[in-house]
Coordinates of C-alpha atoms in Angstrom, one line a residue:
M1 CA 7.5 17.8 -21.2
R2 CA 4.0 18.9 -19.9
F3 CA 0.9 16.9 -19.6
P4 CA -2.5 18.6 -20.4
I5 CA -5.2 18.0 -18.6
L6 CA -7.1 15.3 -19.5
F7 CA -10.2 14.9 -17.5
A8 CA -12.6 12.1 -18.4
L9 CA -14.0 9.1 -17.2
V10 CA -12.8 6.0 -19.1
A11 CA -12.7 2.5 -19.3
S12 CA -10.6 -0.1 -21.0
T13 CA -11.9 -3.0 -23.4
A14 CA -11.9 -5.0 -20.9
A15 CA -13.6 -2.9 -18.7
A16 CA -16.4 -1.7 -21.3
Q17 CA -16.8 -6.1 -21.2
R18 CA -17.6 -5.3 -17.2
P19 CA -19.1 -1.8 -16.9
I20 CA -18.0 -0.8 -13.4
P21 CA -21.0 0.9 -11.8
A22 CA -21.2 4.7 -11.3
A23 CA -21.1 4.7 -7.7
Q24 CA -17.4 2.8 -8.3
R25 CA -16.5 4.8 -11.1
I26 CA -13.4 6.8 -10.2
P27 CA -12.5 10.1 -12.2
T28 CA -9.3 9.5 -13.8
G29 CA -6.9 11.4 -16.0
V30 CA -3.7 12.8 -16.4
R31 CA -3.3 16.8 -15.0
A32 CA -0.1 18.6 -14.7
V33 CA 0.2 20.1 -11.1
A34 CA 3.4 21.6 -9.6
A35 CA 5.7 20.4 -6.9
D36 CA 5.8 22.2 -3.3
S37 CA 8.3 24.3 -2.5
G38 CA 11.4 21.8 -1.9
E39 CA 10.1 18.6 -3.0
R40 CA 13.8 18.9 -5.3
H41 CA 13.6 15.2 -6.5
L42 CA 10.1 15.9 -7.9
A43 CA 9.7 16.8 -11.9
N44 CA 6.5 16.8 -14.2
V45 CA 4.1 16.2 -11.4
R46 CA 0.8 14.1 -12.7
Q47 CA -2.6 14.2 -10.9
L48 CA -4.6 10.9 -11.8
T49 CA -7.3 10.7 -9.7
F50 CA -9.8 13.3 -9.2
G51 CA -11.8 12.9 -5.9
G52 CA -12.6 9.7 -3.9
E53 CA -10.2 7.7 -1.6
N54 CA -8.0 6.5 -3.9
A55 CA -4.1 5.2 -2.6
E56 CA -2.0 1.9 -2.4
A57 CA -1.1 2.7 -6.1
Y58 CA 1.6 0.1 -7.3
F59 CA 3.7 0.2 -10.8
S60 CA 3.0 -3.1 -13.2
R61 CA 6.6 -4.5 -13.6
D62 CA 6.8 -2.6 -17.4
G63 CA 5.4 0.5 -15.7
T64 CA 2.9 1.2 -18.0
R65 CA -0.4 0.9 -15.8
L66 CA -0.8 1.0 -11.7
T67 CA -3.5 -1.1 -9.2
F68 CA -4.9 0.8 -6.8
Q69 CA -7.8 0.8 -4.2
G70 CA -10.3 3.2 -4.3
R71 CA -13.8 4.9 -3.0
V72 CA -16.1 7.4 -4.9
D73 CA -17.5 8.5 -1.4
Q74 CA -18.2 7.4 2.4
S75 CA -21.0 5.3 1.7
G76 CA -19.2 3.2 -0.5
C77 CA -16.5 0.0 -0.3
D78 CA -12.9 0.2 -1.4
Q79 CA -12.7 -1.8 -4.6
Q80 CA -9.6 -3.0 -6.9
Y81 CA -8.5 -1.4 -10.0
V82 CA -6.1 -1.1 -12.8
L83 CA -5.2 1.9 -14.4
R84 CA -3.5 2.5 -17.7
L85 CA -1.4 5.3 -17.3
S86 CA -1.0 6.2 -21.2
D87 CA -4.7 7.4 -21.5
G88 CA -6.2 6.5 -17.9
A89 CA -8.5 3.9 -18.7
L90 CA -9.9 2.3 -16.1
T91 CA -10.7 -1.5 -15.2
R92 CA -12.6 -2.7 -11.9
I93 CA -11.0 -6.1 -10.9
S94 CA -12.9 -6.7 -7.7
P95 CA -15.7 -8.9 -7.8
G96 CA -17.4 -5.2 -6.4
D97 CA -18.8 -7.0 -2.8
G98 CA -16.8 -6.5 0.2
K99 CA -13.9 -4.4 0.7
T100 CA -10.7 -4.7 -1.1
T101 CA -6.9 -3.8 0.0
C102 CA -3.4 -3.9 -1.0
G103 CA -2.8 -4.7 -4.4
F104 CA 0.4 -6.2 -6.5
F105 CA 1.2 -7.1 -10.4
Y106 CA 2.7 -10.5 -11.2
G107 CA 2.7 -13.3 -13.8
D108 CA 4.3 -11.0 -16.7
D109 CA 1.7 -8.1 -15.3
Q110 CA -1.2 -10.7 -16.2
R111 CA -2.9 -11.1 -12.9
V112 CA -2.8 -9.0 -9.8
L113 CA -3.2 -9.8 -6.1
F114 CA -5.5 -8.3 -3.9
G115 CA -7.0 -8.6 -0.2
S116 CA -10.7 -9.0 -0.3
T117 CA -13.4 -9.5 2.8
H118 CA -16.4 -10.2 0.0
D119 CA -16.6 -13.8 0.7
N120 CA -15.9 -13.3 4.5
V121 CA -18.5 -10.5 4.7
R122 CA -20.8 -9.1 2.7
G123 CA -21.6 -5.7 1.8
C124 CA -19.0 -2.9 3.3
P125 CA -17.4 -3.9 6.8
T126 CA -18.8 -2.1 9.7
P127 CA -16.0 0.6 10.4
P128 CA -14.5 0.9 13.7
D129 CA -15.5 2.8 16.5
K130 CA -14.3 6.0 17.3
S131 CA -14.7 6.4 20.5
K132 CA -11.3 4.0 20.6
G133 CA -9.4 7.6 19.0
Y134 CA -7.7 6.5 15.9
V135 CA -7.3 3.2 15.1
W136 CA -7.5 0.7 12.1
K137 CA -10.1 -1.7 11.8
L138 CA -8.4 -5.2 10.8
D139 CA -11.1 -6.4 8.4
D140 CA -11.6 -9.7 7.5
Y141 CA -9.7 -10.2 4.4
D142 CA -8.2 -12.9 2.5
I143 CA -5.8 -12.9 -0.7
Y144 CA -7.3 -13.0 -4.2
T145 CA -5.6 -13.3 -8.0
A146 CA -7.5 -12.2 -10.8
R147 CA -6.6 -11.2 -14.4
R148 CA -5.6 -7.6 -14.8
D149 CA -8.9 -7.5 -16.5
G150 CA -10.9 -9.0 -13.7
S151 CA -11.1 -12.1 -15.2
D152 CA -10.4 -15.8 -13.8
L153 CA -10.8 -14.6 -9.9
E154 CA -9.0 -17.4 -7.0
R155 CA -8.9 -17.4 -3.9
L156 CA -5.0 -18.2 -2.4
T157 CA -5.7 -18.1 1.8
H158 CA -8.8 -19.3 3.3
Y159 CA -7.9 -18.0 7.1
G160 CA -11.1 -15.9 7.6
V161 CA -9.3 -13.0 9.4
Y162 CA -6.9 -10.1 8.4
T163 CA -4.7 -11.6 5.6
A164 CA -3.6 -8.8 3.3
E165 CA -0.4 -6.4 2.4
A166 CA 0.5 -8.9 -0.3
V167 CA 3.7 -8.1 -2.0
V168 CA 5.2 -11.0 -5.0
S169 CA 8.8 -11.3 -5.0
P170 CA 10.8 -10.3 -7.8
D171 CA 11.3 -13.4 -9.2
G172 CA 7.8 -14.1 -9.3
K173 CA 8.1 -17.0 -7.0
R174 CA 6.7 -16.1 -3.6
I175 CA 4.5 -13.6 -1.8
V176 CA 5.1 -11.8 1.4
F177 CA 1.9 -11.1 3.3
T178 CA 0.3 -9.7 6.9
S179 CA -2.0 -12.1 8.8
L180 CA -3.7 -12.0 12.0
K181 CA -4.1 -16.1 11.6
D182 CA -1.8 -17.0 14.4
G183 CA -3.4 -14.3 16.7
D184 CA -0.9 -11.7 16.1
L185 CA 0.0 -9.5 13.2
D186 CA 2.7 -11.2 12.3
I187 CA 4.5 -11.5 8.1
Y188 CA 4.4 -14.7 6.4
T189 CA 5.3 -15.9 2.7
M190 CA 3.9 -18.0 0.3
A191 CA 4.3 -19.6 -2.9
V192 CA 2.2 -17.5 -5.7
D193 CA 0.0 -21.0 -5.2
G194 CA -0.6 -20.3 -1.7
S195 CA 1.4 -23.4 -0.7
H196 CA 4.2 -23.5 1.7
V197 CA 3.1 -20.9 4.2
R198 CA 6.1 -19.8 6.4
K199 CA 6.0 -17.3 9.5
L200 CA 8.9 -14.8 9.9
T201 CA 8.4 -12.4 13.0
N202 CA 7.4 -14.2 16.5
T203 CA 7.8 -10.8 18.7
P204 CA 4.5 -10.2 20.5
G205 CA 3.0 -6.7 18.8
Y206 CA 2.5 -5.4 15.5
D207 CA 4.3 -6.6 12.0
G208 CA 3.5 -5.3 8.6
G209 CA 3.4 -3.7 5.9
P210 CA 6.8 -5.9 4.2
W211 CA 8.3 -5.0 0.8
W212 CA 10.8 -7.3 -0.9
S213 CA 14.0 -5.6 -1.9
P214 CA 14.6 -5.4 -5.4
D215 CA 17.2 -8.8 -5.5
G216 CA 14.5 -10.6 -3.3
T217 CA 17.3 -11.3 -0.6
R218 CA 15.6 -8.8 2.1
I219 CA 12.2 -7.3 3.5
V220 CA 11.2 -4.0 5.0
Y221 CA 8.4 -3.8 6.9
R222 CA 6.9 -1.9 9.9
A223 CA 6.7 -3.0 13.2
W224 CA 5.5 -1.9 16.5
H225 CA 6.8 -4.4 19.9
P226 CA 4.9 -2.7 22.7
T227 CA 7.3 -2.8 25.7
T228 CA 5.2 -2.3 29.0
D229 CA 2.6 -4.9 30.8
S230 CA -0.2 -1.7 30.0
A231 CA 0.7 -1.1 26.8
M232 CA 0.9 -4.9 25.6
A233 CA -2.5 -5.1 27.8
E234 CA -3.8 -2.3 25.4
Y235 CA -2.5 -3.8 22.3
K236 CA -4.1 -7.1 23.0
G237 CA -7.2 -5.3 23.9
L238 CA -7.4 -3.6 20.8
L239 CA -6.7 -6.8 19.0
A240 CA -9.7 -8.5 20.4
E241 CA -12.0 -6.3 18.8
K242 CA -10.0 -6.4 15.5
L243 CA -8.5 -2.8 15.7
V244 CA -4.6 -1.6 16.1
K245 CA -3.4 1.9 16.9
P246 CA -0.7 2.6 13.8
N247 CA 0.5 6.2 15.6
R248 CA 3.7 4.3 17.1
M249 CA 5.5 1.8 14.5
E250 CA 9.1 2.0 13.3
L251 CA 10.9 0.5 10.1
W252 CA 12.4 -2.6 10.4
V253 CA 14.3 -4.7 8.0
M254 CA 15.6 -8.7 7.7
N255 CA 16.1 -11.3 5.2
A256 CA 14.0 -13.2 3.0
D257 CA 14.1 -16.0 5.8
G258 CA 13.0 -14.0 8.6
S259 CA 16.9 -14.2 9.8
G260 CA 18.5 -10.8 10.9
Q261 CA 15.7 -8.6 12.5
R262 CA 17.0 -5.2 13.0
Q263 CA 15.2 -2.2 13.6
I264 CA 16.1 0.6 11.3
T265 CA 15.0 3.9 12.4
S266 CA 13.8 5.1 15.9
L267 CA 11.7 8.3 14.9
G268 CA 8.5 8.0 17.0
G269 CA 5.0 9.0 15.0
A270 CA 4.1 6.5 12.7
N271 CA 6.5 5.8 10.0
F272 CA 4.9 3.7 7.4
G273 CA 4.2 2.6 4.0
P274 CA 8.0 1.1 3.4
S275 CA 9.5 0.4 -0.3
W276 CA 12.7 0.4 -1.9
T277 CA 14.6 2.3 -4.7
A278 CA 15.6 1.3 -7.7
D279 CA 18.9 0.0 -6.1
G280 CA 18.1 -1.3 -3.2
K281 CA 20.5 1.0 -1.5
R282 CA 17.7 3.1 0.6
I283 CA 13.9 3.0 1.6
I284 CA 11.6 5.3 0.9
F285 CA 8.1 5.4 3.5
S286 CA 5.7 7.7 4.9
S287 CA 6.0 9.4 8.5
N288 CA 4.3 12.0 10.8
Y289 CA 7.4 12.4 13.1
K290 CA 7.7 15.8 13.4
N291 CA 4.1 16.2 14.5
P292 CA 3.1 12.6 15.5
R293 CA -0.6 13.9 16.8
S294 CA -1.0 15.1 13.3
G295 CA -2.1 14.0 9.9
N296 CA 0.6 15.5 8.3
F297 CA 2.2 12.7 6.8
D298 CA 5.7 13.3 4.5
L299 CA 7.3 11.2 2.3
Y300 CA 11.1 10.5 3.2
L301 CA 14.2 8.6 2.5
V302 CA 16.4 6.6 4.9
N303 CA 19.6 4.4 4.4
L304 CA 19.5 1.3 5.8
D305 CA 21.5 1.5 8.9
G306 CA 19.1 4.4 9.8
T307 CA 21.5 7.0 8.7
G308 CA 20.9 10.0 5.6
L309 CA 16.9 10.4 6.7
E310 CA 16.3 13.0 3.5
Q311 CA 12.7 14.2 3.3
V312 CA 11.2 14.3 0.0
T313 CA 7.8 15.6 -0.1
T314 CA 7.1 18.9 2.2
S315 CA 3.4 19.6 1.2
D316 CA 1.3 20.2 4.6
T317 CA -1.2 17.5 4.5
F318 CA -0.6 13.9 4.1
D319 CA 1.4 12.2 1.6
G320 CA 1.8 8.0 1.6
F321 CA 2.2 5.2 0.6
P322 CA 5.2 5.7 -2.3
M323 CA 6.9 3.6 -5.1
F324 CA 9.4 3.6 -7.5
S325 CA 9.2 2.7 -10.7
R326 CA 11.2 -0.5 -11.4
D327 CA 13.9 1.4 -13.6
G328 CA 13.7 3.9 -10.5
K329 CA 12.9 6.9 -13.0
R330 CA 9.0 7.8 -11.5
L331 CA 7.6 7.8 -8.2
V332 CA 4.0 7.2 -7.8
W333 CA 2.3 8.2 -4.3
A334 CA -0.9 9.0 -2.8
S335 CA -1.7 12.7 -1.2
N336 CA -4.3 14.7 0.1
R337 CA -2.6 17.9 -1.9
H338 CA -5.1 19.8 -4.1
A339 CA -8.1 17.9 -2.8
T340 CA -11.2 19.4 -3.2
D341 CA -12.5 18.3 0.1
A342 CA -10.7 17.0 3.4
S343 CA -11.4 13.2 2.4
S344 CA -10.1 13.4 -0.7
T345 CA -6.8 11.3 -1.6
N346 CA -5.9 10.8 -5.1
L347 CA -3.1 9.6 -6.8
F348 CA 0.2 11.5 -8.3
V349 CA 3.3 10.3 -10.3
A350 CA 6.5 12.3 -11.0
D351 CA 9.8 12.1 -12.6
W352 CA 12.3 11.2 -10.3
V353 CA 15.7 13.5 -10.1
R354 CA 18.7 11.8 -8.5

């Protein structure tokens, strides 16, 4: 079945109680678009946002909603939203100040975790210095939780440095996240109330983007561990400025307690945004390994031993941040395809063809 275009700025009842300012109102709807040539796993592709920069869209457990971060234009700052898939109804759940990232549903889909800078830095954090090349800014996020209508905002961490990328375990009891709190980018777990923090990675270098397997026994993540003195010096120098270069990352997997860490890809380039297929047998991720100097990222599948690499998307632009619905029947991701301008990143969902 093809969805007709349904293009409107709509809001849920909860959002109507907390109106979203025009400068933060993401254009949402549902529009059927064609899959690109060779995208044999994707059917019934629908575009869900229509302008601005929108990314890291993740399904609720029941598959009826997405949480994502978005901004309308370059003058604004990413805020956290909940999008109802049935009609495109939009709710902003972050306070509206500062910058947000990395949301995730939990608590029977009634609550959402996300990272925010609003208590640490008022307004939008300063963007990175372009003279440093392509770098990611490690803004001073801490992790917050709110109800999916934006009420009952609570702060879970109080580190005042980059602490984000939070994902809740399938049993709803623990959170895995990335933090700079001990001076390096490492992966940690904690209870859903913020207690019982445990550090899982210790190798100097970048460890981040963790994601629980569907059975909660393993965690996939991205990593880059400098192997030369000069590379380590560059990494630490950038880290001191709260920056990191994401152009060299491979995928790793470990047990949920941090044991058994092992690298599963050796592709070169930037491999990031990993999550799992619904059966827990494969990893889906984004990579530019075919042309590491380009912004053309595609989605790929790979087995846990690094074999069976399979390309999923073929668009000649950016595709990233993939996640399967719990039943494995749908895939959501962010893409620059069909963009109206070079800076526009939108959300897409498709039925998954096995």
